[in-house]
Amino acid sequence: MSVTAAAGFEAAGVSAGLKSSGGLDVALVVNRGPLASAAAVFTSNRSKANPILWSQQVMADPVVSAILLNSGGANCFTGHEGFQTVHASAEAVADALRVSAGDVLVCSTGLIGEQLDRVRMMAGIDQAAAALDAHGGTAAARAIMTTDTVPKLGVHAADGWVVGGMAKGAGMLAPALATMLVVLTTDAVLDSSQLDAALREAVRTTFDRLDSDGCMSTNDQVTLLASGASGIRPDLDAFTAALTDVCAELARQLMADAEGADHEITITVAGAASESDAEEVGRAIARSNLFKAAVFGNDPNWGRVLAAIGTTSAEFDPYNVDVRMNGVRVCHEGGPDAPRERVDLAPRALLVELDLFVGAHSATILTNDLTHAYVHENSAYAS
Amino acid sequence: MSVTAAAGFEAAGVSAGLKSSGGLDVALVVNRGPLASAAAVFTSNRSKANPILWSQQVMADPVVSAILLNSGGANCFTGHEGFQTVHASAEAVADALRVSAGDVLVCSTGLIGEQLDRVRMMAGIDQAAAALDAHGGTAAARAIMTTDTVPKLGVHAADGWVVGGMAKGAGMLAPALATMLVVLTTDAVLDSSQLDAALREAVRTTFDRLDSDGCMSTNDQVTLLASGASGIRPDLDAFTAALTDVCAELARQLMADAEGADHEITITVAGAASESDAEEVGRAIARSNLFKAAVFGNDPNWGRVLAAIGTTSAEFDPYNVDVRMNGVRVCHEGGPDAPRERVDLAPRALLVELDLFVGAHSATILTNDLTHAYVHENSAYAS
């Protein structure tokens, strides 16, 4: 059900010929109200795609009636012509739905540096508007897939209100092809500032902690829309918890479907002086190609974990760090402990636990191993 | 000839059984004087190996009589026992050469997190001291190889004085196995402060601009020793230029021998507001797995170049950037220009030229593509 699990939303996913495969490639999600409140977070990449530049303008006044999404082209580094394509697309959605173009968000994903076919996009918008349906969430989720092998859907039903969502992405923070697009919907009664607070808190500990290859997309966007159709005004903490639950579930699905991955790696850093220290340490490990290649080779190479920590500014003592892999303490006080052969890396899930012994803060980062399939997929994508 | 090209130096490379292959694994380079001035730069990784901790103490008083190097073990994250091994090794060198242990540098490379075999190391030191020879430079260069396929040697002969050097490493800034160790020697008459100034300037634009996989070693060390045996006191600028020449040649050899690489990528960033901006932009591109995987697939994916720039803090306008690959301008004013198919990526060398059009500064970064062989070598090393 994804984005249409919450009352007040309709969606569609259609094939407009933007993808050479002929698969679904244009999605439309419409908020039928009564509310049209919204919040969004955008990529922090300074090379922002044209749909991001457009959507940021739309969010200056956080009223959103609809969100248009396409795969088959990122519309990034396509100059003024590319921006005009976004603008024309929003106008076409506005015409079809009888709303204001200034209330239409646009998201794109696919190859960078090539113009989107505007004629096909316009036809796709008409087709999608005609196909809108209160059960269209799954088709919409399929239409935003690129290298994804499965659609990502999440739902949390609370007491009279619902949070639903869809996501695409073969890894967070990955540019060009692996853009992360997320649309979250709720029928709870919340205004845009409440949505914004809840969304930022939920993203901070879910999507922002997913780091498949350290690359940062030009097109990432996470949007939360509220219809108010349930008539129920939830406690904001309860809503934030439900939203975080859906985001965590979608993040887990993104990690599981990351390009070419053989292992899903969860890195937990405890005993840090601050949460940001813990996050920096976890992220440095998640970005070490050498560590990630070792995991692919089923080698519990904890030395590469500690080498990665040394590149951070986090407080730690190299002579007092413990590292556990799948429960086996392979490093104690910064030196070798249990033989690394005792660690079983055959399962797809790997838990790496660090203790820095300098404070009480912790953070968890999700990542994947570096595999032949990752290299293959990313060397072959454009061809 | 490498480190023994300059008068006043002897070297040896012997097999002590530290490497399971039985190959050469202990090197000794001795400065017979009359001078014993020296300079060194060390890894900035905060997880420093025991030989780095020792050598930093030695350099507090920059008089160096000898440098001991071993492959077959990094002696990193080996705790106090590991530090004692370094100390005992320096004492053994000092005994054999009748010098002070406080004037003996130590460098190690190999796997992290395992103790070096101290008995074998002691025997290796005795053997190396007995084998010291004014033509021992090549054997020494062979003894520090790990995944290197060839020894790296460099010589620059000037007017009556010489700079020679050896290097090992399958990439700069790579931890654990791909540590970069460099020993440079000269018979010019220079004191330690002059050597330090020349070395920092030479390293800044050579080894520091080589970034094979963004990882940072725990064991990197570049050392420059002067014997003064030529009796000639060169102009410091001329000496720095000669030293930079040798460092650039060794850096080029390191790039050419990087683990599993199919392409040698030179990234030149021009038109930057500052040299540090240019370097940051070049390094961000050099660290993009997605860009490097595309190059492996012979795909001139300039969108991934621009996505990488967006992660930096450098001054630039996404709508006014040009990108050339092997001379073909594939991106002009931030949008598509010549068809990417015109770029021939079949040759091993790839030149990526960016112009940011905001200033007059530039920098060049050397890197490699991300290949199946890189993943394989780094997943299989420890087994």
PDB file of N, CA and C in Angstrom, chain B residues 245-332:
ATOM      1  N   ASP B 245      61.732  16.097  -7.922  1.00  0.00           N
ATOM      2  CA  ASP B 245      61.830  15.270  -9.123  1.00  0.00           C
ATOM      3  C   ASP B 245      61.858  13.780  -8.758  1.00  0.00           C
ATOM      4  N   VAL B 246      62.668  13.413  -7.786  1.00  0.00           N
ATOM      5  CA  VAL B 246      62.753  12.011  -7.368  1.00  0.00           C
ATOM      6  C   VAL B 246      61.431  11.568  -6.736  1.00  0.00           C
ATOM      7  N   CYS B 247      60.839  12.426  -5.902  1.00  0.00           N
ATOM      8  CA  CYS B 247      59.562  12.081  -5.263  1.00  0.00           C
ATOM      9  C   CYS B 247      58.462  11.900  -6.309  1.00  0.00           C
ATOM     10  N   ALA B 248      58.434  12.780  -7.313  1.00  0.00           N
ATOM     11  CA  ALA B 248      57.408  12.670  -8.358  1.00  0.00           C
ATOM     12  C   ALA B 248      57.574  11.380  -9.144  1.00  0.00           C
ATOM     13  N   GLU B 249      58.818  11.018  -9.411  1.00  0.00           N
ATOM     14  CA  GLU B 249      59.087   9.781 -10.134  1.00  0.00           C
ATOM     15  C   GLU B 249      58.649   8.564  -9.299  1.00  0.00           C
ATOM     16  N   LEU B 250      58.936   8.582  -8.024  1.00  0.00           N
ATOM     17  CA  LEU B 250      58.517   7.466  -7.167  1.00  0.00           C
ATOM     18  C   LEU B 250      56.994   7.437  -7.034  1.00  0.00           C
ATOM     19  N   ALA B 251      56.357   8.615  -6.938  1.00  0.00           N
ATOM     20  CA  ALA B 251      54.887   8.678  -6.847  1.00  0.00           C
ATOM     21  C   ALA B 251      54.263   8.089  -8.107  1.00  0.00           C
ATOM     22  N   ARG B 252      54.852   8.411  -9.261  1.00  0.00           N
ATOM     23  CA  ARG B 252      54.343   7.878 -10.518  1.00  0.00           C
ATOM     24  C   ARG B 252      54.453   6.349 -10.524  1.00  0.00           C
ATOM     25  N   GLN B 253      55.571   5.837 -10.011  1.00  0.00           N
ATOM     26  CA  GLN B 253      55.740   4.379  -9.953  1.00  0.00           C
ATOM     27  C   GLN B 253      54.732   3.740  -8.999  1.00  0.00           C
ATOM     28  N   LEU B 254      54.427   4.438  -7.897  1.00  0.00           N
ATOM     29  CA  LEU B 254      53.423   3.916  -6.960  1.00  0.00           C
ATOM     30  C   LEU B 254      52.052   3.857  -7.626  1.00  0.00           C
ATOM     31  N   MET B 255      51.685   4.919  -8.351  1.00  0.00           N
ATOM     32  CA  MET B 255      50.385   4.938  -9.041  1.00  0.00           C
ATOM     33  C   MET B 255      50.320   3.814 -10.064  1.00  0.00           C
ATOM     34  N   ALA B 256      51.419   3.613 -10.780  1.00  0.00           N
ATOM     35  CA  ALA B 256      51.423   2.601 -11.843  1.00  0.00           C
ATOM     36  C   ALA B 256      51.292   1.196 -11.281  1.00  0.00           C
ATOM     37  N   ASP B 257      51.692   1.003 -10.024  1.00  0.00           N
ATOM     38  CA  ASP B 257      51.689  -0.342  -9.438  1.00  0.00           C
ATOM     39  C   ASP B 257      50.558  -0.501  -8.421  1.00  0.00           C
ATOM     40  N   ALA B 258      49.586   0.409  -8.434  1.00  0.00           N
ATOM     41  CA  ALA B 258      48.510   0.338  -7.430  1.00  0.00           C
ATOM     42  C   ALA B 258      47.723  -0.947  -7.593  1.00  0.00           C
ATOM     43  N   GLU B 259      47.262  -1.454  -6.450  1.00  0.00           N
ATOM     44  CA  GLU B 259      46.612  -2.763  -6.416  1.00  0.00           C
ATOM     45  C   GLU B 259      45.453  -2.873  -7.385  1.00  0.00           C
ATOM     46  N   GLY B 260      45.587  -3.761  -8.318  1.00  0.00           N
ATOM     47  CA  GLY B 260      44.471  -4.117  -9.180  1.00  0.00           C
ATOM     48  C   GLY B 260      44.054  -3.082 -10.197  1.00  0.00           C
ATOM     49  N   ALA B 261      44.844  -1.998 -10.332  1.00  0.00           N
ATOM     50  CA  ALA B 261      44.388  -0.901 -11.186  1.00  0.00           C
ATOM     51  C   ALA B 261      44.479  -1.237 -12.664  1.00  0.00           C
ATOM     52  N   ASP B 262      43.483  -0.764 -13.421  1.00  0.00           N
ATOM     53  CA  ASP B 262      43.490  -0.870 -14.880  1.00  0.00           C
ATOM     54  C   ASP B 262      43.800   0.472 -15.535  1.00  0.00           C
ATOM     55  N   HIS B 263      43.532   1.556 -14.807  1.00  0.00           N
ATOM     56  CA  HIS B 263      43.769   2.895 -15.343  1.00  0.00           C
ATOM     57  C   HIS B 263      44.579   3.715 -14.343  1.00  0.00           C
ATOM     58  N   GLU B 264      45.482   4.548 -14.872  1.00  0.00           N
ATOM     59  CA  GLU B 264      46.170   5.552 -14.074  1.00  0.00           C
ATOM     60  C   GLU B 264      45.502   6.876 -14.396  1.00  0.00           C
ATOM     61  N   ILE B 265      44.863   7.459 -13.392  1.00  0.00           N
ATOM     62  CA  ILE B 265      44.029   8.638 -13.619  1.00  0.00           C
ATOM     63  C   ILE B 265      44.725   9.879 -13.070  1.00  0.00           C
ATOM     64  N   THR B 266      44.940  10.867 -13.922  1.00  0.00           N
ATOM     65  CA  THR B 266      45.490  12.152 -13.511  1.00  0.00           C
ATOM     66  C   THR B 266      44.362  13.175 -13.558  1.00  0.00           C
ATOM     67  N   ILE B 267      44.075  13.788 -12.413  1.00  0.00           N
ATOM     68  CA  ILE B 267      42.981  14.762 -12.322  1.00  0.00           C
ATOM     69  C   ILE B 267      43.587  16.140 -12.122  1.00  0.00           C
ATOM     70  N   THR B 268      43.368  17.032 -13.091  1.00  0.00           N
ATOM     71  CA  THR B 268      43.895  18.386 -13.003  1.00  0.00           C
ATOM     72  C   THR B 268      42.732  19.351 -12.819  1.00  0.00           C
ATOM     73  N   VAL B 269      42.772  20.113 -11.738  1.00  0.00           N
ATOM     74  CA  VAL B 269      41.716  21.081 -11.460  1.00  0.00           C
ATOM     75  C   VAL B 269      42.304  22.478 -11.628  1.00  0.00           C
ATOM     76  N   ALA B 270      41.776  23.238 -12.567  1.00  0.00           N
ATOM     77  CA  ALA B 270      42.257  24.596 -12.840  1.00  0.00           C
ATOM     78  C   ALA B 270      41.138  25.592 -12.550  1.00  0.00           C
ATOM     79  N   GLY B 271      41.514  26.870 -12.543  1.00  0.00           N
ATOM     80  CA  GLY B 271      40.509  27.916 -12.357  1.00  0.00           C
ATOM     81  C   GLY B 271      39.912  27.945 -10.959  1.00  0.00           C
ATOM     82  N   ALA B 272      40.647  27.394  -9.985  1.00  0.00           N
ATOM     83  CA  ALA B 272      40.124  27.359  -8.620  1.00  0.00           C
ATOM     84  C   ALA B 272      40.468  28.649  -7.878  1.00  0.00           C
ATOM     85  N   ALA B 273      39.673  28.938  -6.833  1.00  0.00           N
ATOM     86  CA  ALA B 273      39.885  30.152  -6.058  1.00  0.00           C
ATOM     87  C   ALA B 273      41.154  30.065  -5.208  1.00  0.00           C
ATOM     88  N   SER B 274      41.583  28.844  -4.896  1.00  0.00           N
ATOM     89  CA  SER B 274      42.804  28.648  -4.118  1.00  0.00           C
ATOM     90  C   SER B 274      43.369  27.278  -4.454  1.00  0.00           C
ATOM     91  N   GLU B 275      44.651  27.073  -4.122  1.00  0.00           N
ATOM     92  CA  GLU B 275      45.241  25.765  -4.361  1.00  0.00           C
ATOM     93  C   GLU B 275      44.550  24.711  -3.503  1.00  0.00           C
ATOM     94  N   SER B 276      44.160  25.073  -2.275  1.00  0.00           N
ATOM     95  CA  SER B 276      43.510  24.083  -1.422  1.00  0.00           C
ATOM     96  C   SER B 276      42.128  23.723  -1.963  1.00  0.00           C
ATOM     97  N   ASP B 277      41.423  24.688  -2.557  1.00  0.00           N
ATOM     98  CA  ASP B 277      40.156  24.373  -3.228  1.00  0.00           C
ATOM     99  C   ASP B 277      40.399  23.374  -4.361  1.00  0.00           C
ATOM    100  N   ALA B 278      41.422  23.649  -5.162  1.00  0.00           N
ATOM    101  CA  ALA B 278      41.715  22.764  -6.301  1.00  0.00           C
ATOM    102  C   ALA B 278      42.051  21.363  -5.808  1.00  0.00           C
ATOM    103  N   GLU B 279      42.825  21.285  -4.739  1.00  0.00           N
ATOM    104  CA  GLU B 279      43.207  19.978  -4.201  1.00  0.00           C
ATOM    105  C   GLU B 279      41.983  19.251  -3.637  1.00  0.00           C
ATOM    106  N   GLU B 280      41.123  19.983  -2.919  1.00  0.00           N
ATOM    107  CA  GLU B 280      39.938  19.350  -2.324  1.00  0.00           C
ATOM    108  C   GLU B 280      39.027  18.774  -3.415  1.00  0.00           C
ATOM    109  N   VAL B 281      38.862  19.534  -4.488  1.00  0.00           N
ATOM    110  CA  VAL B 281      38.015  19.069  -5.597  1.00  0.00           C
ATOM    111  C   VAL B 281      38.627  17.825  -6.247  1.00  0.00           C
ATOM    112  N   GLY B 282      39.927  17.881  -6.527  1.00  0.00           N
ATOM    113  CA  GLY B 282      40.586  16.730  -7.147  1.00  0.00           C
ATOM    114  C   GLY B 282      40.506  15.496  -6.269  1.00  0.00           C
ATOM    115  N   ARG B 283      40.686  15.687  -4.976  1.00  0.00           N
ATOM    116  CA  ARG B 283      40.666  14.559  -4.044  1.00  0.00           C
ATOM    117  C   ARG B 283      39.254  13.963  -3.931  1.00  0.00           C
ATOM    118  N   ALA B 284      38.236  14.809  -3.954  1.00  0.00           N
ATOM    119  CA  ALA B 284      36.850  14.307  -3.882  1.00  0.00           C
ATOM    120  C   ALA B 284      36.550  13.415  -5.089  1.00  0.00           C
ATOM    121  N   ILE B 285      37.035  13.808  -6.253  1.00  0.00           N
ATOM    122  CA  ILE B 285      36.833  12.984  -7.454  1.00  0.00           C
ATOM    123  C   ILE B 285      37.611  11.683  -7.311  1.00  0.00           C
ATOM    124  N   ALA B 286      38.843  11.803  -6.824  1.00  0.00           N
ATOM    125  CA  ALA B 286      39.709  10.624  -6.684  1.00  0.00           C
ATOM    126  C   ALA B 286      39.142   9.628  -5.679  1.00  0.00           C
ATOM    127  N   ARG B 287      38.265  10.075  -4.796  1.00  0.00           N
ATOM    128  CA  ARG B 287      37.708   9.184  -3.772  1.00  0.00           C
ATOM    129  C   ARG B 287      36.299   8.713  -4.103  1.00  0.00           C
ATOM    130  N   SER B 288      35.781   9.061  -5.265  1.00  0.00           N
ATOM    131  CA  SER B 288      34.428   8.621  -5.622  1.00  0.00           C
ATOM    132  C   SER B 288      34.480   7.212  -6.201  1.00  0.00           C
ATOM    133  N   ASN B 289      34.000   6.258  -5.420  1.00  0.00           N
ATOM    134  CA  ASN B 289      33.964   4.877  -5.919  1.00  0.00           C
ATOM    135  C   ASN B 289      33.164   4.773  -7.206  1.00  0.00           C
ATOM    136  N   LEU B 290      32.104   5.552  -7.305  1.00  0.00           N
ATOM    137  CA  LEU B 290      31.249   5.449  -8.481  1.00  0.00           C
ATOM    138  C   LEU B 290      31.986   5.927  -9.730  1.00  0.00           C
ATOM    139  N   PHE B 291      32.701   7.046  -9.616  1.00  0.00           N
ATOM    140  CA  PHE B 291      33.485   7.525 -10.754  1.00  0.00           C
ATOM    141  C   PHE B 291      34.560   6.511 -11.128  1.00  0.00           C
ATOM    142  N   LYS B 292      35.236   5.968 -10.114  1.00  0.00           N
ATOM    143  CA  LYS B 292      36.356   5.062 -10.373  1.00  0.00           C
ATOM    144  C   LYS B 292      35.885   3.723 -10.949  1.00  0.00           C
ATOM    145  N   ALA B 293      34.690   3.285 -10.550  1.00  0.00           N
ATOM    146  CA  ALA B 293      34.133   2.067 -11.137  1.00  0.00           C
ATOM    147  C   ALA B 293      33.734   2.329 -12.590  1.00  0.00           C
ATOM    148  N   ALA B 294      33.231   3.536 -12.858  1.00  0.00           N
ATOM    149  CA  ALA B 294      32.869   3.868 -14.243  1.00  0.00           C
ATOM    150  C   ALA B 294      34.099   3.846 -15.149  1.00  0.00           C
ATOM    151  N   VAL B 295      35.210   4.388 -14.661  1.00  0.00           N
ATOM    152  CA  VAL B 295      36.438   4.396 -15.464  1.00  0.00           C
ATOM    153  C   VAL B 295      36.893   2.960 -15.746  1.00  0.00           C
ATOM    154  N   PHE B 296      36.780   2.106 -14.750  1.00  0.00           N
ATOM    155  CA  PHE B 296      37.106   0.691 -14.972  1.00  0.00           C
ATOM    156  C   PHE B 296      36.264   0.129 -16.115  1.00  0.00           C
ATOM    157  N   GLY B 297      35.002   0.554 -16.202  1.00  0.00           N
ATOM    158  CA  GLY B 297      34.112   0.082 -17.262  1.00  0.00           C
ATOM    159  C   GLY B 297      34.254   0.877 -18.555  1.00  0.00           C
ATOM    160  N   ASN B 298      35.331   1.685 -18.651  1.00  0.00           N
ATOM    161  CA  ASN B 298      35.577   2.516 -19.845  1.00  0.00           C
ATOM    162  C   ASN B 298      34.397   3.453 -20.137  1.00  0.00           C
ATOM    163  N   ASP B 299      33.759   3.935 -19.055  1.00  0.00           N
ATOM    164  CA  ASP B 299      32.611   4.834 -19.192  1.00  0.00           C
ATOM    165  C   ASP B 299      33.030   6.235 -18.727  1.00  0.00           C
ATOM    166  N   PRO B 300      33.105   7.200 -19.641  1.00  0.00           N
ATOM    167  CA  PRO B 300      33.508   8.568 -19.261  1.00  0.00           C
ATOM    168  C   PRO B 300      32.365   9.304 -18.565  1.00  0.00           C
ATOM    169  N   ASN B 301      31.998   8.848 -17.371  1.00  0.00           N
ATOM    170  CA  ASN B 301      30.804   9.318 -16.665  1.00  0.00           C
ATOM    171  C   ASN B 301      31.091  10.627 -15.932  1.00  0.00           C
ATOM    172  N   TRP B 302      31.035  11.742 -16.660  1.00  0.00           N
ATOM    173  CA  TRP B 302      31.399  13.044 -16.073  1.00  0.00           C
ATOM    174  C   TRP B 302      30.370  13.505 -15.045  1.00  0.00           C
ATOM    175  N   GLY B 303      29.162  12.968 -15.081  1.00  0.00           N
ATOM    176  CA  GLY B 303      28.167  13.330 -14.062  1.00  0.00           C
ATOM    177  C   GLY B 303      28.650  12.954 -12.674  1.00  0.00           C
ATOM    178  N   ARG B 304      29.367  11.822 -12.598  1.00  0.00           N
ATOM    179  CA  ARG B 304      29.897  11.400 -11.303  1.00  0.00           C
ATOM    180  C   ARG B 304      31.050  12.289 -10.848  1.00  0.00           C
ATOM    181  N   VAL B 305      31.727  12.909 -11.813  1.00  0.00           N
ATOM    182  CA  VAL B 305      32.774  13.887 -11.477  1.00  0.00           C
ATOM    183  C   VAL B 305      32.130  15.099 -10.812  1.00  0.00           C
ATOM    184  N   LEU B 306      31.073  15.602 -11.424  1.00  0.00           N
ATOM    185  CA  LEU B 306      30.440  16.813 -10.890  1.00  0.00           C
ATOM    186  C   LEU B 306      29.696  16.526  -9.584  1.00  0.00           C
ATOM    187  N   ALA B 307      29.131  15.339  -9.466  1.00  0.00           N
ATOM    188  CA  ALA B 307      28.479  14.980  -8.196  1.00  0.00           C
ATOM    189  C   ALA B 307      29.507  14.988  -7.066  1.00  0.00           C
ATOM    190  N   ALA B 308      30.725  14.550  -7.363  1.00  0.00           N
ATOM    191  CA  ALA B 308      31.777  14.531  -6.341  1.00  0.00           C
ATOM    192  C   ALA B 308      32.179  15.952  -5.939  1.00  0.00           C
ATOM    193  N   ILE B 309      32.241  16.852  -6.902  1.00  0.00           N
ATOM    194  CA  ILE B 309      32.602  18.242  -6.580  1.00  0.00           C
ATOM    195  C   ILE B 309      31.616  18.836  -5.582  1.00  0.00           C
ATOM    196  N   GLY B 310      30.355  18.475  -5.735  1.00  0.00           N
ATOM    197  CA  GLY B 310      29.311  19.045  -4.889  1.00  0.00           C
ATOM    198  C   GLY B 310      29.450  18.697  -3.425  1.00  0.00           C
ATOM    199  N   THR B 311      30.268  17.705  -3.112  1.00  0.00           N
ATOM    200  CA  THR B 311      30.463  17.339  -1.707  1.00  0.00           C
ATOM    201  C   THR B 311      31.549  18.175  -1.048  1.00  0.00           C
ATOM    202  N   THR B 312      32.236  19.022  -1.813  1.00  0.00           N
ATOM    203  CA  THR B 312      33.349  19.797  -1.257  1.00  0.00           C
ATOM    204  C   THR B 312      32.873  21.162  -0.775  1.00  0.00           C
ATOM    205  N   SER B 313      33.777  21.881  -0.117  1.00  0.00           N
ATOM    206  CA  SER B 313      33.472  23.253   0.277  1.00  0.00           C
ATOM    207  C   SER B 313      34.122  24.249  -0.676  1.00  0.00           C
ATOM    208  N   ALA B 314      34.659  23.771  -1.792  1.00  0.00           N
ATOM    209  CA  ALA B 314      35.360  24.646  -2.735  1.00  0.00           C
ATOM    210  C   ALA B 314      34.397  25.597  -3.438  1.00  0.00           C
ATOM    211  N   GLU B 315      34.917  26.777  -3.787  1.00  0.00           N
ATOM    212  CA  GLU B 315      34.112  27.747  -4.519  1.00  0.00           C
ATOM    213  C   GLU B 315      33.914  27.262  -5.955  1.00  0.00           C
ATOM    214  N   PHE B 316      32.672  27.148  -6.396  1.00  0.00           N
ATOM    215  CA  PHE B 316      32.399  26.811  -7.796  1.00  0.00           C
ATOM    216  C   PHE B 316      30.922  27.052  -8.087  1.00  0.00           C
ATOM    217  N   ASP B 317      30.614  27.174  -9.369  1.00  0.00           N
ATOM    218  CA  ASP B 317      29.238  27.370  -9.821  1.00  0.00           C
ATOM    219  C   ASP B 317      28.854  26.159 -10.663  1.00  0.00           C
ATOM    220  N   PRO B 318      27.892  25.337 -10.183  1.00  0.00           N
ATOM    221  CA  PRO B 318      27.540  24.121 -10.922  1.00  0.00           C
ATOM    222  C   PRO B 318      27.126  24.409 -12.367  1.00  0.00           C
ATOM    223  N   TYR B 319      26.730  25.640 -12.649  1.00  0.00           N
ATOM    224  CA  TYR B 319      26.329  25.989 -14.015  1.00  0.00           C
ATOM    225  C   TYR B 319      27.482  26.573 -14.830  1.00  0.00           C
ATOM    226  N   ASN B 320      28.691  26.556 -14.272  1.00  0.00           N
ATOM    227  CA  ASN B 320      29.839  27.030 -15.050  1.00  0.00           C
ATOM    228  C   ASN B 320      31.082  26.206 -14.735  1.00  0.00           C
ATOM    229  N   VAL B 321      31.028  24.952 -15.130  1.00  0.00           N
ATOM    230  CA  VAL B 321      32.154  24.034 -14.955  1.00  0.00           C
ATOM    231  C   VAL B 321      32.376  23.326 -16.283  1.00  0.00           C
ATOM    232  N   ASP B 322      33.630  23.217 -16.690  1.00  0.00           N
ATOM    233  CA  ASP B 322      33.963  22.428 -17.887  1.00  0.00           C
ATOM    234  C   ASP B 322      34.720  21.172 -17.452  1.00  0.00           C
ATOM    235  N   VAL B 323      34.447  20.074 -18.122  1.00  0.00           N
ATOM    236  CA  VAL B 323      35.170  18.825 -17.853  1.00  0.00           C
ATOM    237  C   VAL B 323      35.664  18.253 -19.180  1.00  0.00           C
ATOM    238  N   ARG B 324      36.965  17.961 -19.225  1.00  0.00           N
ATOM    239  CA  ARG B 324      37.541  17.278 -20.387  1.00  0.00           C
ATOM    240  C   ARG B 324      38.059  15.916 -19.944  1.00  0.00           C
ATOM    241  N   MET B 325      37.844  14.914 -20.785  1.00  0.00           N
ATOM    242  CA  MET B 325      38.433  13.601 -20.536  1.00  0.00           C
ATOM    243  C   MET B 325      39.247  13.221 -21.755  1.00  0.00           C
ATOM    244  N   ASN B 326      40.518  12.959 -21.519  1.00  0.00           N
ATOM    245  CA  ASN B 326      41.456  12.688 -22.618  1.00  0.00           C
ATOM    246  C   ASN B 326      41.269  13.669 -23.768  1.00  0.00           C
ATOM    247  N   GLY B 327      41.094  14.957 -23.405  1.00  0.00           N
ATOM    248  CA  GLY B 327      41.048  16.023 -24.398  1.00  0.00           C
ATOM    249  C   GLY B 327      39.676  16.342 -24.952  1.00  0.00           C
ATOM    250  N   VAL B 328      38.680  15.499 -24.693  1.00  0.00           N
ATOM    251  CA  VAL B 328      37.331  15.739 -25.219  1.00  0.00           C
ATOM    252  C   VAL B 328      36.510  16.488 -24.168  1.00  0.00           C
ATOM    253  N   ARG B 329      35.951  17.652 -24.554  1.00  0.00           N
ATOM    254  CA  ARG B 329      35.170  18.425 -23.599  1.00  0.00           C
ATOM    255  C   ARG B 329      33.761  17.840 -23.518  1.00  0.00           C
ATOM    256  N   VAL B 330      33.533  17.002 -22.507  1.00  0.00           N
ATOM    257  CA  VAL B 330      32.251  16.300 -22.380  1.00  0.00           C
ATOM    258  C   VAL B 330      31.223  17.118 -21.618  1.00  0.00           C
ATOM    259  N   CYS B 331      31.686  18.140 -20.889  1.00  0.00           N
ATOM    260  CA  CYS B 331      30.774  18.983 -20.112  1.00  0.00           C
ATOM    261  C   CYS B 331      31.204  20.429 -20.268  1.00  0.00           C
ATOM    262  N   HIS B 332      30.274  21.286 -20.653  1.00  0.00           N
ATOM    263  CA  HIS B 332      30.539  22.712 -20.806  1.00  0.00           C
ATOM    264  C   HIS B 332      29.449  23.479 -20.069  1.00  0.00           C
TER     265      HIS B 332
END
